[in-house]
XYZ file of N, CA and C in Angstrom:
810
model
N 43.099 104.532 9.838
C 43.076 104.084 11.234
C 42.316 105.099 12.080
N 41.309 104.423 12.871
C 40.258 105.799 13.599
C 40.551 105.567 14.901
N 41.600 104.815 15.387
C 42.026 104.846 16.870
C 42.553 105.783 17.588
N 42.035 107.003 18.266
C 42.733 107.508 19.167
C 43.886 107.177 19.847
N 44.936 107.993 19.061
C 46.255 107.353 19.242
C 46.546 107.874 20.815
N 46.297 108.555 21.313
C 46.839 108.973 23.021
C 46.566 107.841 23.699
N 45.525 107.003 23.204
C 44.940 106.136 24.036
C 46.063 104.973 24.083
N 46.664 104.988 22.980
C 48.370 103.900 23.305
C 49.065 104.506 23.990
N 49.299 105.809 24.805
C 50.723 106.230 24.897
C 50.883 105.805 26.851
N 50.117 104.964 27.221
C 50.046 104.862 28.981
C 50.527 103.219 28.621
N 49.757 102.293 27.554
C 50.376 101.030 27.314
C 51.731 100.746 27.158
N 51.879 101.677 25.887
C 53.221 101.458 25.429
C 54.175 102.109 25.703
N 53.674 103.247 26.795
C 55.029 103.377 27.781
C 55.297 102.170 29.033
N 54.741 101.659 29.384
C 54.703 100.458 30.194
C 55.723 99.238 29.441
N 55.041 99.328 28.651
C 55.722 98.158 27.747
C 57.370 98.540 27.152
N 57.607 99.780 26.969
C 58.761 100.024 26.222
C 59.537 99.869 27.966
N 59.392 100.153 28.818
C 60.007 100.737 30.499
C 60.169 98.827 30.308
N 58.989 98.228 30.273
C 59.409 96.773 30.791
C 60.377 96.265 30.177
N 60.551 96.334 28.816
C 61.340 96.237 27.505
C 63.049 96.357 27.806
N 62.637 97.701 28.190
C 63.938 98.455 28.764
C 64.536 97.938 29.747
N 64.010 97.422 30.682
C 64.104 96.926 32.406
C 65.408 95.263 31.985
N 64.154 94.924 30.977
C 64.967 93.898 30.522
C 66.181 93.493 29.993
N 66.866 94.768 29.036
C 67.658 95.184 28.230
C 68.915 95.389 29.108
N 68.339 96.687 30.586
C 69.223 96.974 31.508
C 69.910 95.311 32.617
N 69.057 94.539 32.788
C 69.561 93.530 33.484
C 70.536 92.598 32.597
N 70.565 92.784 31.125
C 71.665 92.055 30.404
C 72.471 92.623 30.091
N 72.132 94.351 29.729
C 73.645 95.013 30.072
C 74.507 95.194 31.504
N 73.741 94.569 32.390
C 74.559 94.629 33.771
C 75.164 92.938 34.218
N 75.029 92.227 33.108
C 75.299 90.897 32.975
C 76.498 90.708 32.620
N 77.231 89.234 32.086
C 78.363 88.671 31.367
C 77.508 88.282 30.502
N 77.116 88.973 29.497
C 76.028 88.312 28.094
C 76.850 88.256 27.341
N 76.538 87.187 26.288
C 77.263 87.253 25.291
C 76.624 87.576 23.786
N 77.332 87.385 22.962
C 77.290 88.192 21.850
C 77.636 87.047 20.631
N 76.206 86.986 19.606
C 75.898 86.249 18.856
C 75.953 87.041 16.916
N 76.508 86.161 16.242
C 76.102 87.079 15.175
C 75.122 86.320 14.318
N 74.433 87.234 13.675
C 73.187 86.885 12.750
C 73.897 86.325 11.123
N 72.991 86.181 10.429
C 73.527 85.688 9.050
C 74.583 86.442 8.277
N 73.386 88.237 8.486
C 74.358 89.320 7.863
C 75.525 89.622 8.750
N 75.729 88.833 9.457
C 77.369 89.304 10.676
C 77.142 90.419 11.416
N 76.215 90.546 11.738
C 75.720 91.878 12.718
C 75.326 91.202 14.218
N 75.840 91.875 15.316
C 75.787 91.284 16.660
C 74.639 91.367 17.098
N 74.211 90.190 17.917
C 73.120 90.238 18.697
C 73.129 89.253 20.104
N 72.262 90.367 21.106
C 72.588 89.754 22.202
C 71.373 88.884 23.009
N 71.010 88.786 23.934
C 69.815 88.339 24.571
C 69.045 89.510 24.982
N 69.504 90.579 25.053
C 68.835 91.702 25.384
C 68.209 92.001 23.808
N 68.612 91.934 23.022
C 67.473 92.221 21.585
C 66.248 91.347 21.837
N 66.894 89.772 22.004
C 66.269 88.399 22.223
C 64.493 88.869 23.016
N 65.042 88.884 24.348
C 64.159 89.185 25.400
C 63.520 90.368 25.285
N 64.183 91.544 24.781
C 63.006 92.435 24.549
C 62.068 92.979 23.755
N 62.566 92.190 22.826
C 61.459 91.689 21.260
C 60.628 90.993 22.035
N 60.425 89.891 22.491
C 59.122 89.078 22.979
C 58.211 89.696 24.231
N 58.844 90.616 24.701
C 58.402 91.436 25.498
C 57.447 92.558 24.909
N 57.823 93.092 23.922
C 57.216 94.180 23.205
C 56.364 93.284 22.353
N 56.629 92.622 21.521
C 55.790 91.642 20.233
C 54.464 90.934 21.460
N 54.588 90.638 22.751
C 53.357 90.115 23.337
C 52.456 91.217 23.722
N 53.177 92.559 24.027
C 52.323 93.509 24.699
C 51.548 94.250 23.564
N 52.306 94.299 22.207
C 51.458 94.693 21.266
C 50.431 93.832 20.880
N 50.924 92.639 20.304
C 49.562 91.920 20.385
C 48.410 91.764 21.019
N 49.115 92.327 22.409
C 47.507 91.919 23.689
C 46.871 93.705 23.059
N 47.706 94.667 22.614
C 47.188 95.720 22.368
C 46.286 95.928 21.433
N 46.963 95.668 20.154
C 45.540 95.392 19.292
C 46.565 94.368 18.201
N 45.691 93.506 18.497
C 45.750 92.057 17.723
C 45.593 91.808 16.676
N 44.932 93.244 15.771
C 44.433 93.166 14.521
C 46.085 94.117 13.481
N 46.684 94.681 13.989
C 47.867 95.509 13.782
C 48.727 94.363 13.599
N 49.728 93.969 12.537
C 51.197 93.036 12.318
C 51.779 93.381 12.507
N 52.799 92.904 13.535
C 54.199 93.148 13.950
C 55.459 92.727 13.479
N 56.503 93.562 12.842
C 57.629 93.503 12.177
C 58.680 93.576 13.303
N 59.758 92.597 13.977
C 60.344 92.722 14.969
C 61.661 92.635 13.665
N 62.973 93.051 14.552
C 63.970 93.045 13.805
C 64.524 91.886 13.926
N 64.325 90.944 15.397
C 64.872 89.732 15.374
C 63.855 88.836 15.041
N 62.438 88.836 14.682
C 62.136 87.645 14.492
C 62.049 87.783 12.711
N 62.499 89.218 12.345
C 62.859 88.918 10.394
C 63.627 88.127 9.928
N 65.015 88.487 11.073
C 66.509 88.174 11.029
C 66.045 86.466 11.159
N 65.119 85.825 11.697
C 64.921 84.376 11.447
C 64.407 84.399 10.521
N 63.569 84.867 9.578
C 62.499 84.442 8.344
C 61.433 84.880 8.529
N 60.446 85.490 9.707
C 59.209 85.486 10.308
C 59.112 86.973 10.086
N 58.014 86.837 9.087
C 57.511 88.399 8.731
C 55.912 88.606 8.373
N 55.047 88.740 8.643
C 53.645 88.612 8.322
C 53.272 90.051 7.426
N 52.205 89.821 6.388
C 51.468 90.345 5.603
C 51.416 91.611 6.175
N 52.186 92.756 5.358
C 51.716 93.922 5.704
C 51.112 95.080 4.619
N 50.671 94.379 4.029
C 49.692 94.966 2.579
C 48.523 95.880 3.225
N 48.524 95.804 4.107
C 47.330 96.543 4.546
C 47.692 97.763 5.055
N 48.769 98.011 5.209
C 49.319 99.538 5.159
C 49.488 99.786 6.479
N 48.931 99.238 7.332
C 49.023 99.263 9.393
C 50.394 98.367 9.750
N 51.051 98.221 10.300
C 51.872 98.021 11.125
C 52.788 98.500 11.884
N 53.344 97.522 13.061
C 53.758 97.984 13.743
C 55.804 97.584 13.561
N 56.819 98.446 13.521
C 57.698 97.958 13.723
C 58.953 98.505 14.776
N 59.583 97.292 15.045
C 59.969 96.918 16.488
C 61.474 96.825 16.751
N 62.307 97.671 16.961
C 63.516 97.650 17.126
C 63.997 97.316 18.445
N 64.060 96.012 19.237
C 64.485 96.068 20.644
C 65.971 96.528 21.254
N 66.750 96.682 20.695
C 68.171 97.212 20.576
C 68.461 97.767 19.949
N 68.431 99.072 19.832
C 69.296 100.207 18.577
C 70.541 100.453 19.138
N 71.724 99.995 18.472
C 72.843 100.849 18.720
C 73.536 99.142 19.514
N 73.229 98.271 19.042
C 73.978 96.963 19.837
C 75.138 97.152 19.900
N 76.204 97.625 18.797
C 77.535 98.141 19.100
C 78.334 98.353 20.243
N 77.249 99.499 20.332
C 77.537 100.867 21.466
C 77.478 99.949 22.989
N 75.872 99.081 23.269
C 75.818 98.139 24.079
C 76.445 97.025 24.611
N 77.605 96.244 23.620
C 78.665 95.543 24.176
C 79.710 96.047 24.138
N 80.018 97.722 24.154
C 81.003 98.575 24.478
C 80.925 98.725 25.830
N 79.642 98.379 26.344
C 79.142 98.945 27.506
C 79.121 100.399 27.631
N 78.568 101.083 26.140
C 78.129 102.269 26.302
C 76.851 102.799 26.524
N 76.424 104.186 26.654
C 74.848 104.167 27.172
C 74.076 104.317 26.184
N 74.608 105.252 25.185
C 73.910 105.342 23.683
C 72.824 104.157 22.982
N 72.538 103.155 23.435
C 71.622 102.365 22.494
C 70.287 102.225 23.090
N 68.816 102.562 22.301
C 68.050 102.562 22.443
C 66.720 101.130 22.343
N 65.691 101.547 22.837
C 64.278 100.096 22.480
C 63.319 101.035 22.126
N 62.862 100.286 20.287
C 62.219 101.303 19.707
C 60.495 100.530 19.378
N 59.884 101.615 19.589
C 58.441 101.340 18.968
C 57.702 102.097 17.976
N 57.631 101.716 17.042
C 57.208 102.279 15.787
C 55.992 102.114 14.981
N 54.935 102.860 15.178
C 53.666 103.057 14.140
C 53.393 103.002 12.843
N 53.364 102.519 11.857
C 53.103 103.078 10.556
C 51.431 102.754 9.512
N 51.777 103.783 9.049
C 49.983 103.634 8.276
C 50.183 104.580 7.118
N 50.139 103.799 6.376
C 50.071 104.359 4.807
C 51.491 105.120 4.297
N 52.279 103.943 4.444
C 53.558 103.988 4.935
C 54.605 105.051 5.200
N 53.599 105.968 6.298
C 54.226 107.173 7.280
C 54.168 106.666 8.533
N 55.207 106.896 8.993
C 55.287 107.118 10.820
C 54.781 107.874 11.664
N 53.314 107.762 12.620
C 52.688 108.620 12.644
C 52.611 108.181 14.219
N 53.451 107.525 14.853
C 53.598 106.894 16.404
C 55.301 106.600 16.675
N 55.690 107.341 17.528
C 57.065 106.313 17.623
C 57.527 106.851 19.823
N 58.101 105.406 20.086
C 58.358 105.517 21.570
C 60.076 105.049 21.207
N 60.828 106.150 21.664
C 62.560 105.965 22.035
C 62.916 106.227 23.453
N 63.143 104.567 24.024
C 63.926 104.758 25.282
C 65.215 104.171 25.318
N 65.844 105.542 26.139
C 67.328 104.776 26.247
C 67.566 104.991 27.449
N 67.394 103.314 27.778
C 67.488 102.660 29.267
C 68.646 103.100 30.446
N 69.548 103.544 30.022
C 71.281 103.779 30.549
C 70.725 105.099 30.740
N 69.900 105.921 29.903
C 70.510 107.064 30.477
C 68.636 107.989 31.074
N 67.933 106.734 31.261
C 67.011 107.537 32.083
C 65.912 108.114 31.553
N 66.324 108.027 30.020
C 64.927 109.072 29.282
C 64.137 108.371 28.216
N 62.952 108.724 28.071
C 62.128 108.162 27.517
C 61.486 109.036 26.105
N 61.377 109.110 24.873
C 60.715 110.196 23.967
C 59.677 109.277 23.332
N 58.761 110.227 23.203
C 57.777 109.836 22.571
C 57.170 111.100 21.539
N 56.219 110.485 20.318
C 55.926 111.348 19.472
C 54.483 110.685 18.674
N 53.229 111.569 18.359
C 52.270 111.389 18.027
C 52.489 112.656 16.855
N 52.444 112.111 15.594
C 52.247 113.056 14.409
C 50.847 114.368 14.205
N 50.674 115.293 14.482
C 50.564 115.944 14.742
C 49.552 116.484 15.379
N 50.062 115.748 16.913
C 49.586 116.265 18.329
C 51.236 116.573 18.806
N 52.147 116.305 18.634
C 53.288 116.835 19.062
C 54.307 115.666 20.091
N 55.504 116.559 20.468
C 56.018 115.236 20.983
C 56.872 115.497 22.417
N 57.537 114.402 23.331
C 57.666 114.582 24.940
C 58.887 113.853 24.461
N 59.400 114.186 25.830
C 60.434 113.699 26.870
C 60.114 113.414 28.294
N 60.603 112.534 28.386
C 60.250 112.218 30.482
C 61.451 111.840 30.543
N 61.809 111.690 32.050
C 62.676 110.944 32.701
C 62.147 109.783 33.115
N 62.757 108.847 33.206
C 62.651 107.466 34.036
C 63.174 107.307 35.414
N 62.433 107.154 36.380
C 63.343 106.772 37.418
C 62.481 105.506 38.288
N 63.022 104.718 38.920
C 61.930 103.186 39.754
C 60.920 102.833 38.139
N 61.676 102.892 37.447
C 60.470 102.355 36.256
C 59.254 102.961 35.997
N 59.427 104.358 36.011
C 58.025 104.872 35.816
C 58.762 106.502 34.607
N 57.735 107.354 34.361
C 58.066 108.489 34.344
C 57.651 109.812 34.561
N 58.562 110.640 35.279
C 58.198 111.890 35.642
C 58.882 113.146 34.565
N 58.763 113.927 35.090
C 59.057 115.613 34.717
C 58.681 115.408 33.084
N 57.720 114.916 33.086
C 56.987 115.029 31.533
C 56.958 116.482 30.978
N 58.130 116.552 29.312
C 57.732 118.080 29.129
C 57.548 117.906 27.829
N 57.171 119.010 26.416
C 56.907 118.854 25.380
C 58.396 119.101 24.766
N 58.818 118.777 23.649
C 59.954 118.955 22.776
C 59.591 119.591 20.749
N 60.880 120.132 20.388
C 60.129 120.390 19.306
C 61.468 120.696 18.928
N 61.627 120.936 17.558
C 63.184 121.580 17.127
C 63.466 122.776 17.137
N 64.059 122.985 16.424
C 64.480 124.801 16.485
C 64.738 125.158 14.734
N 64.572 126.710 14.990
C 65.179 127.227 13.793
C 66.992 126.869 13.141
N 67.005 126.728 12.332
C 67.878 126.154 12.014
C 69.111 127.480 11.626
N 70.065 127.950 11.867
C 71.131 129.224 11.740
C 72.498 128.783 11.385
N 72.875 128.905 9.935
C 74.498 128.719 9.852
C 75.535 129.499 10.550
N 75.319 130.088 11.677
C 75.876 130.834 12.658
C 76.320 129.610 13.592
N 75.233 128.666 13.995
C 75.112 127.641 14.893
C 75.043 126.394 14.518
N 75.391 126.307 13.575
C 74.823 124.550 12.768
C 75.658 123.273 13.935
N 74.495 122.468 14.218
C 74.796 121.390 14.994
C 74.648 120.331 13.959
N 75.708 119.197 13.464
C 75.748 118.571 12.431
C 75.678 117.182 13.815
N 74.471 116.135 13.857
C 74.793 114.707 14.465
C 75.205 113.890 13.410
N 76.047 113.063 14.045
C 76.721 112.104 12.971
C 76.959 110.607 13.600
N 77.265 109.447 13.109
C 77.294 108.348 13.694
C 78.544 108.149 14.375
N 78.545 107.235 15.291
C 80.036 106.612 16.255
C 80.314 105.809 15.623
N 79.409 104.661 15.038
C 80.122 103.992 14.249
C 80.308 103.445 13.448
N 79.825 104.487 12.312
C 79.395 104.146 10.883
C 79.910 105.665 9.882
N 80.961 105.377 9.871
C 81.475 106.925 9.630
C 81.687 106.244 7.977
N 82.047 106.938 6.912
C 82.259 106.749 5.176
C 83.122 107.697 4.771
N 83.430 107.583 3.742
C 83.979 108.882 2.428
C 82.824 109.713 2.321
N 82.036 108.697 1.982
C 80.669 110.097 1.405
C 80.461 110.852 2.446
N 80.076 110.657 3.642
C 80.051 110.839 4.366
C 81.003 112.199 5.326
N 82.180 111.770 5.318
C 82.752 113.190 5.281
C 83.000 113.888 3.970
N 82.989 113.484 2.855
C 82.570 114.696 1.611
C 81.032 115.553 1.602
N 80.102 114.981 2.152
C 78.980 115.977 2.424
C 79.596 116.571 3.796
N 79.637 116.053 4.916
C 80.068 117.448 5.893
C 80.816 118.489 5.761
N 81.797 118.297 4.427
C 83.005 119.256 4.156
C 82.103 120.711 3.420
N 80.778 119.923 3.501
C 79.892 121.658 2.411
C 79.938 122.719 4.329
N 79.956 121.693 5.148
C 79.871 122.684 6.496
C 80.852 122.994 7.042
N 82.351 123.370 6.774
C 83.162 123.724 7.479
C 83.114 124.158 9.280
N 82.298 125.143 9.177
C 82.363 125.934 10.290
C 81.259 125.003 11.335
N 80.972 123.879 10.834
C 79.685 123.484 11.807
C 80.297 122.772 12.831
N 79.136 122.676 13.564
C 79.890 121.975 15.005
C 79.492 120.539 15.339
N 80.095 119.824 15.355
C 79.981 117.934 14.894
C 79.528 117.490 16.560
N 78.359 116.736 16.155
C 78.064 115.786 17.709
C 77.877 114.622 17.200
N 78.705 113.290 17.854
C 78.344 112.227 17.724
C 77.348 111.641 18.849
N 76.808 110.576 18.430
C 75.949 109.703 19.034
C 75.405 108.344 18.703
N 75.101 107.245 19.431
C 74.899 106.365 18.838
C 73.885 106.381 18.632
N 72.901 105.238 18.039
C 71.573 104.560 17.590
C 70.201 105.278 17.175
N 69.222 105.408 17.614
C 68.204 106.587 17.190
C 67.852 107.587 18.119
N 69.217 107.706 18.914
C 68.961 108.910 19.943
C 69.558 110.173 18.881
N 69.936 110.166 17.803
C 70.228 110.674 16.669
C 69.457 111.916 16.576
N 68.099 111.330 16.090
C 67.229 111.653 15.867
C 66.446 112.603 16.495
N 66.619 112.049 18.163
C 66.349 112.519 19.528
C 66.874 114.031 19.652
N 68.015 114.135 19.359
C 68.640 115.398 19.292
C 68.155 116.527 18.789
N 67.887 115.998 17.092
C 66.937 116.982 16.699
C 65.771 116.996 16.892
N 64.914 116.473 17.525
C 63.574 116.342 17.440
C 63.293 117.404 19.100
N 64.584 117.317 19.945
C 64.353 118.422 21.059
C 65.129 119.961 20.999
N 65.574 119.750 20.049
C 66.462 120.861 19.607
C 67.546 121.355 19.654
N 68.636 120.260 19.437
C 69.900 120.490 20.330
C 71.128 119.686 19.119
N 70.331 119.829 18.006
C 71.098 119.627 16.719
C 70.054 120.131 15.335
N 70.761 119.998 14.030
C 69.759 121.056 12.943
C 69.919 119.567 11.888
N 71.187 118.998 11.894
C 70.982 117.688 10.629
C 71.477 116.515 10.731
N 71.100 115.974 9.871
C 71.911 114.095 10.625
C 71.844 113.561 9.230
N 72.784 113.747 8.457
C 72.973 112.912 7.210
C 73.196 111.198 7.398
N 72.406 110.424 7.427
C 72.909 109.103 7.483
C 73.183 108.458 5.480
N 74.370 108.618 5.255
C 75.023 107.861 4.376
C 75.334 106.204 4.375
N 74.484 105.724 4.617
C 75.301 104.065 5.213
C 73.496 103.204 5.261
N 73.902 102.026 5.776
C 72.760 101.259 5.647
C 72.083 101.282 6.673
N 70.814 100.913 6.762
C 69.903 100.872 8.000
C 68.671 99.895 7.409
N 67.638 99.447 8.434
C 66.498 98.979 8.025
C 65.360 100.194 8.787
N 64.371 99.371 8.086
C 63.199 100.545 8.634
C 62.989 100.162 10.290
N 63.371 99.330 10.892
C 62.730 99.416 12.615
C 63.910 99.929 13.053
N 65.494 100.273 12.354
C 66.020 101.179 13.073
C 65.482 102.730 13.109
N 64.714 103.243 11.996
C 64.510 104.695 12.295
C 62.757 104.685 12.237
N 61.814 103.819 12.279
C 60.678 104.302 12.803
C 60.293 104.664 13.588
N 60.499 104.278 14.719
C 59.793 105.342 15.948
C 60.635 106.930 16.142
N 61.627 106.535 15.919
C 62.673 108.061 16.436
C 62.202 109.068 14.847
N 61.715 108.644 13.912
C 61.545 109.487 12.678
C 59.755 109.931 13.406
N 59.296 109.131 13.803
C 58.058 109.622 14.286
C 58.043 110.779 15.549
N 58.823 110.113 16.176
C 59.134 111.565 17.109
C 59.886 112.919 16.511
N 60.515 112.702 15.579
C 61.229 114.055 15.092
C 60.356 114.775 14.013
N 58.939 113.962 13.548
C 58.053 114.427 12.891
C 57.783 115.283 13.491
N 56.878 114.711 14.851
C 56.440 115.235 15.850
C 56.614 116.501 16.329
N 57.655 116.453 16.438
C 58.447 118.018 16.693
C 58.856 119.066 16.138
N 58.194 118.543 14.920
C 58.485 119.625 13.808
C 59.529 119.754 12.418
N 60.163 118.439 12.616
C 61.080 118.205 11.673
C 61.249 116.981 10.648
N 61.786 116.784 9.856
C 61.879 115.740 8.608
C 62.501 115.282 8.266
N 62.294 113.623 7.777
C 63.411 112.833 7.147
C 63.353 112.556 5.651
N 63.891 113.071 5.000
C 63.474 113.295 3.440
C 64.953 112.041 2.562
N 63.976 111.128 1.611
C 65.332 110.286 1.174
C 65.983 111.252 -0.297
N 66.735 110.110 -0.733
C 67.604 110.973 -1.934
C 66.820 112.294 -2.722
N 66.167 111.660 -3.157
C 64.790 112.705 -4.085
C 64.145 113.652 -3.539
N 64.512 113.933 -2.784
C 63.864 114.995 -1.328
C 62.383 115.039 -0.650
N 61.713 113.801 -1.175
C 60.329 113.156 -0.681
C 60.599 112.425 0.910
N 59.636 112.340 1.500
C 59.775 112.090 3.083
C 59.837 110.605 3.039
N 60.608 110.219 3.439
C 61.106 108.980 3.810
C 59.956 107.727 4.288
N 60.062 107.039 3.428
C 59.019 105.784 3.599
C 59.067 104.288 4.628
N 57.927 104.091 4.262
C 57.675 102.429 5.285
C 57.156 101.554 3.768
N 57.750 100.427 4.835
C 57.133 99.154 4.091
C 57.765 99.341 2.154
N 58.874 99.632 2.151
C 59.205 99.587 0.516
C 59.169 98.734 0.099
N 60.086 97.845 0.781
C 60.232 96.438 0.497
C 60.357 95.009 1.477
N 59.033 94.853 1.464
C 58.945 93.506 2.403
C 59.886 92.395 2.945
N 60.850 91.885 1.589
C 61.851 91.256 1.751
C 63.005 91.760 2.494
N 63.040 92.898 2.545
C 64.486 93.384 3.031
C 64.205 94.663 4.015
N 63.287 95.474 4.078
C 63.099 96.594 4.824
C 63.999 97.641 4.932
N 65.073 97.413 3.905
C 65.999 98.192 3.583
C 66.111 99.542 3.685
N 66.396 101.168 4.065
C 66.395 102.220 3.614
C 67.196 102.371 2.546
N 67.023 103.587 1.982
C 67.833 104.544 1.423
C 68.913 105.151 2.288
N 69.448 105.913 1.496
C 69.868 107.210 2.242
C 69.275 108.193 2.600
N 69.345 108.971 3.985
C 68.212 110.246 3.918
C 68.784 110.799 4.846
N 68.267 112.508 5.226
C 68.639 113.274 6.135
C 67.775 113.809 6.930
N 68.076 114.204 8.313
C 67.127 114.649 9.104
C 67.232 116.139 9.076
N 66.423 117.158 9.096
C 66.223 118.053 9.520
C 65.435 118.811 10.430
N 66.099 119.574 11.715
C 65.299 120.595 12.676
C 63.996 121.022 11.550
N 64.360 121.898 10.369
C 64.078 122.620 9.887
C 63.643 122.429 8.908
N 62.740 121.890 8.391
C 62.516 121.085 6.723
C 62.841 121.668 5.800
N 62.831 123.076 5.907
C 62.779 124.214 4.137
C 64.786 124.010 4.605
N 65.293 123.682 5.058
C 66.395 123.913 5.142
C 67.197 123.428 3.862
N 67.957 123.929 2.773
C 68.428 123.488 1.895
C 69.283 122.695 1.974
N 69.783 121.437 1.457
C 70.871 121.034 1.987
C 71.763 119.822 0.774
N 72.878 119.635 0.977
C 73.605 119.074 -0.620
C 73.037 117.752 -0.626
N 73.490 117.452 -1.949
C 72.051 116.107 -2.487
C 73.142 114.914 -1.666
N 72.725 113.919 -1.301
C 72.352 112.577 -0.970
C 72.926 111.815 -1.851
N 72.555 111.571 -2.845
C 72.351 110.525 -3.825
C 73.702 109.584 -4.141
C-alpha cells in the first residue's frame, strides 16, 4: 500500500466523532437491546454506527473492503485475499453500554499483509479519542463540541516488577485467567472494559493485558494498532505477533497478550 497514511487521519477522525455522536444519542435514549445468532447483544447504536463508518470509508477509498462486525453477524463479508482491508468495530464493550457504563468504544482498523498498521479508538462517554499509525507513532486528543483538541503523543513505558500494572476484563473474567495472574502476586489489577484495554498500555498507565477468552479480529484491530504505535505488542500463544484475516469464516482470535514492553517475559498462554 503506497498511500500516505496521515493523509486518513483528518477523514477518519471526522468519521469515527460522527460515529461516536451517533452511538452517544442512543446511549442517552430508551434503546433496546437485540441478540444476534451467537446470543451476544446488540443495539442500534452498533446498527447506526456501522453504516456511518462503512459509507465514509467507502467514499474514502473504494478500492479497500470493509469487514463490519454487524454486517458479518448477517452473512455479508467481501473478498479479502488481497491482504488490504479495513475492519470495523462500531461498539466495543456493548455490555458495559447497556449498563450505562462509559467504558465502550467505536473502532477503526487498518490491515495489510495481515498487520495492523492504522487503528482510531474513541470512547464517546468519556471524551477521548486515540489514534495510531505504525511506525510514525501514536496520539490522544480530547473531544469536546465534536471536534479535537489538546492533541498529544502517547507511547508505553518501561515495564518494572516493582510496579506491574496488570489490565484485565469487567466482564470476561475465567479460571485460566486468574491462574496466569497468580504468577503476579504483588501486581496491581486495573479493570476496564472493551479496547480501551489496550489504550492503557499503549499511553502508559498499565505493562499487560492477558486476554484468555474469545474475541474477533474488529474487536482488537484498531486499539492493537495504536498500542503498536506506541511501542508495544500483541503476541498470540506461540509468541509471534498477533494476526489479521486468519480465517475469513469466523475472524476468530486466539489467545494473546499485550505488552508495554515486548522483551518482557511472560507465562505461556496456551
Amino acid at each position: 500500500m503506497t498511500t500516505d497514511l496521515s493523509s486518513f487521519v483528518p477523514p477518519l477522525t471526522a468519521t469515527v466523532l460522527e460515529a461516536g455522536q451517533k452511538v452517544m444519542e442512543v446511549f442517552k435514549s430508551n434503546f433496546e437491546v437485540y441478540g444476534k445468532d451467537d446470543q451476544s447483544p446488540v443495539t442500534e447504536a452498533d446498527r447506526q454506527g456501522e453504516i456511518i463508518i462503512t459509507k465514509a470509508l467507502f467514499e474514502l477509498a473504494p478500492d479497500i473492503p470493509i469487514v463490519g462486525e454487524e454486517a458479518k453477524s448477517e452473512g455479508k463479508c467481501p473478498d479479502i485475499s488481497g491482504g488490504t482491508f479495513w475492519l470495523v468495530d462500531p461498539l466495543d464493550g456493548t455490555k458495559e453500554f447497556i449498563k450505562k457504563g462509559n467504558d465502550f468504544t467505536v473502532n477503526i482498523g487498518l490491515i495489510v499483509d495481515n498487520k495492523p498498521i492504522l487503528g482510531f479508538v474513541l470512547a464517546p462517554a468519556l471524551n477521548q479519542l486515540y489514534w495510531g499509525i505504525v511506525g510514525q507513532g501514536a496520539w490522544i486528543a480530547d473531544v469536546k463540541n465534536n471536534a479535537i483538541t489538546n492533541i498529544r503523543p502517547i507511547s508505553t513505558r518501561s515495564t518494572s516488577e516493582e510496579s506491574l500494572v496488570i489490565v484485565a476484563s469487567k466482564s470476561h473474567r475465567s479460571k485460566e485467567l486468574e491462574a496466569w495472574l497468580s504468577h503476579y502476586p504483588s501486581a496491581q489489577h486495573t479493570s476496564i472494559g472493551s479496547s480501551l484495554k489496550f489504550c492503557l498500555i499503549a499511553r502508559g498507565e498499565a505493562d499487560l493485558y492477558p486476554r484468555l477468552g474469545p474475541t474477533c479480529e474488529w474487536d482488537t484491530a484498531a486499539a492493537h494498532a495504536v498500542l503498536i504505535a506506541a511501542g508495544g505488542s500483541v503476541d498470540a500463544p506461540d509468541g509471534t505477533p498477533l494476526k489479521y484475516g486468519k480465517d475469513p469464516k469466523t475472524f476468530l482470535n486466539p489467545y494473546f497478550i499485550c505488552k508495554g514492553n515486548p522483551d518482557t517475559a511472560t507465562p505461556s498462554i496456551a
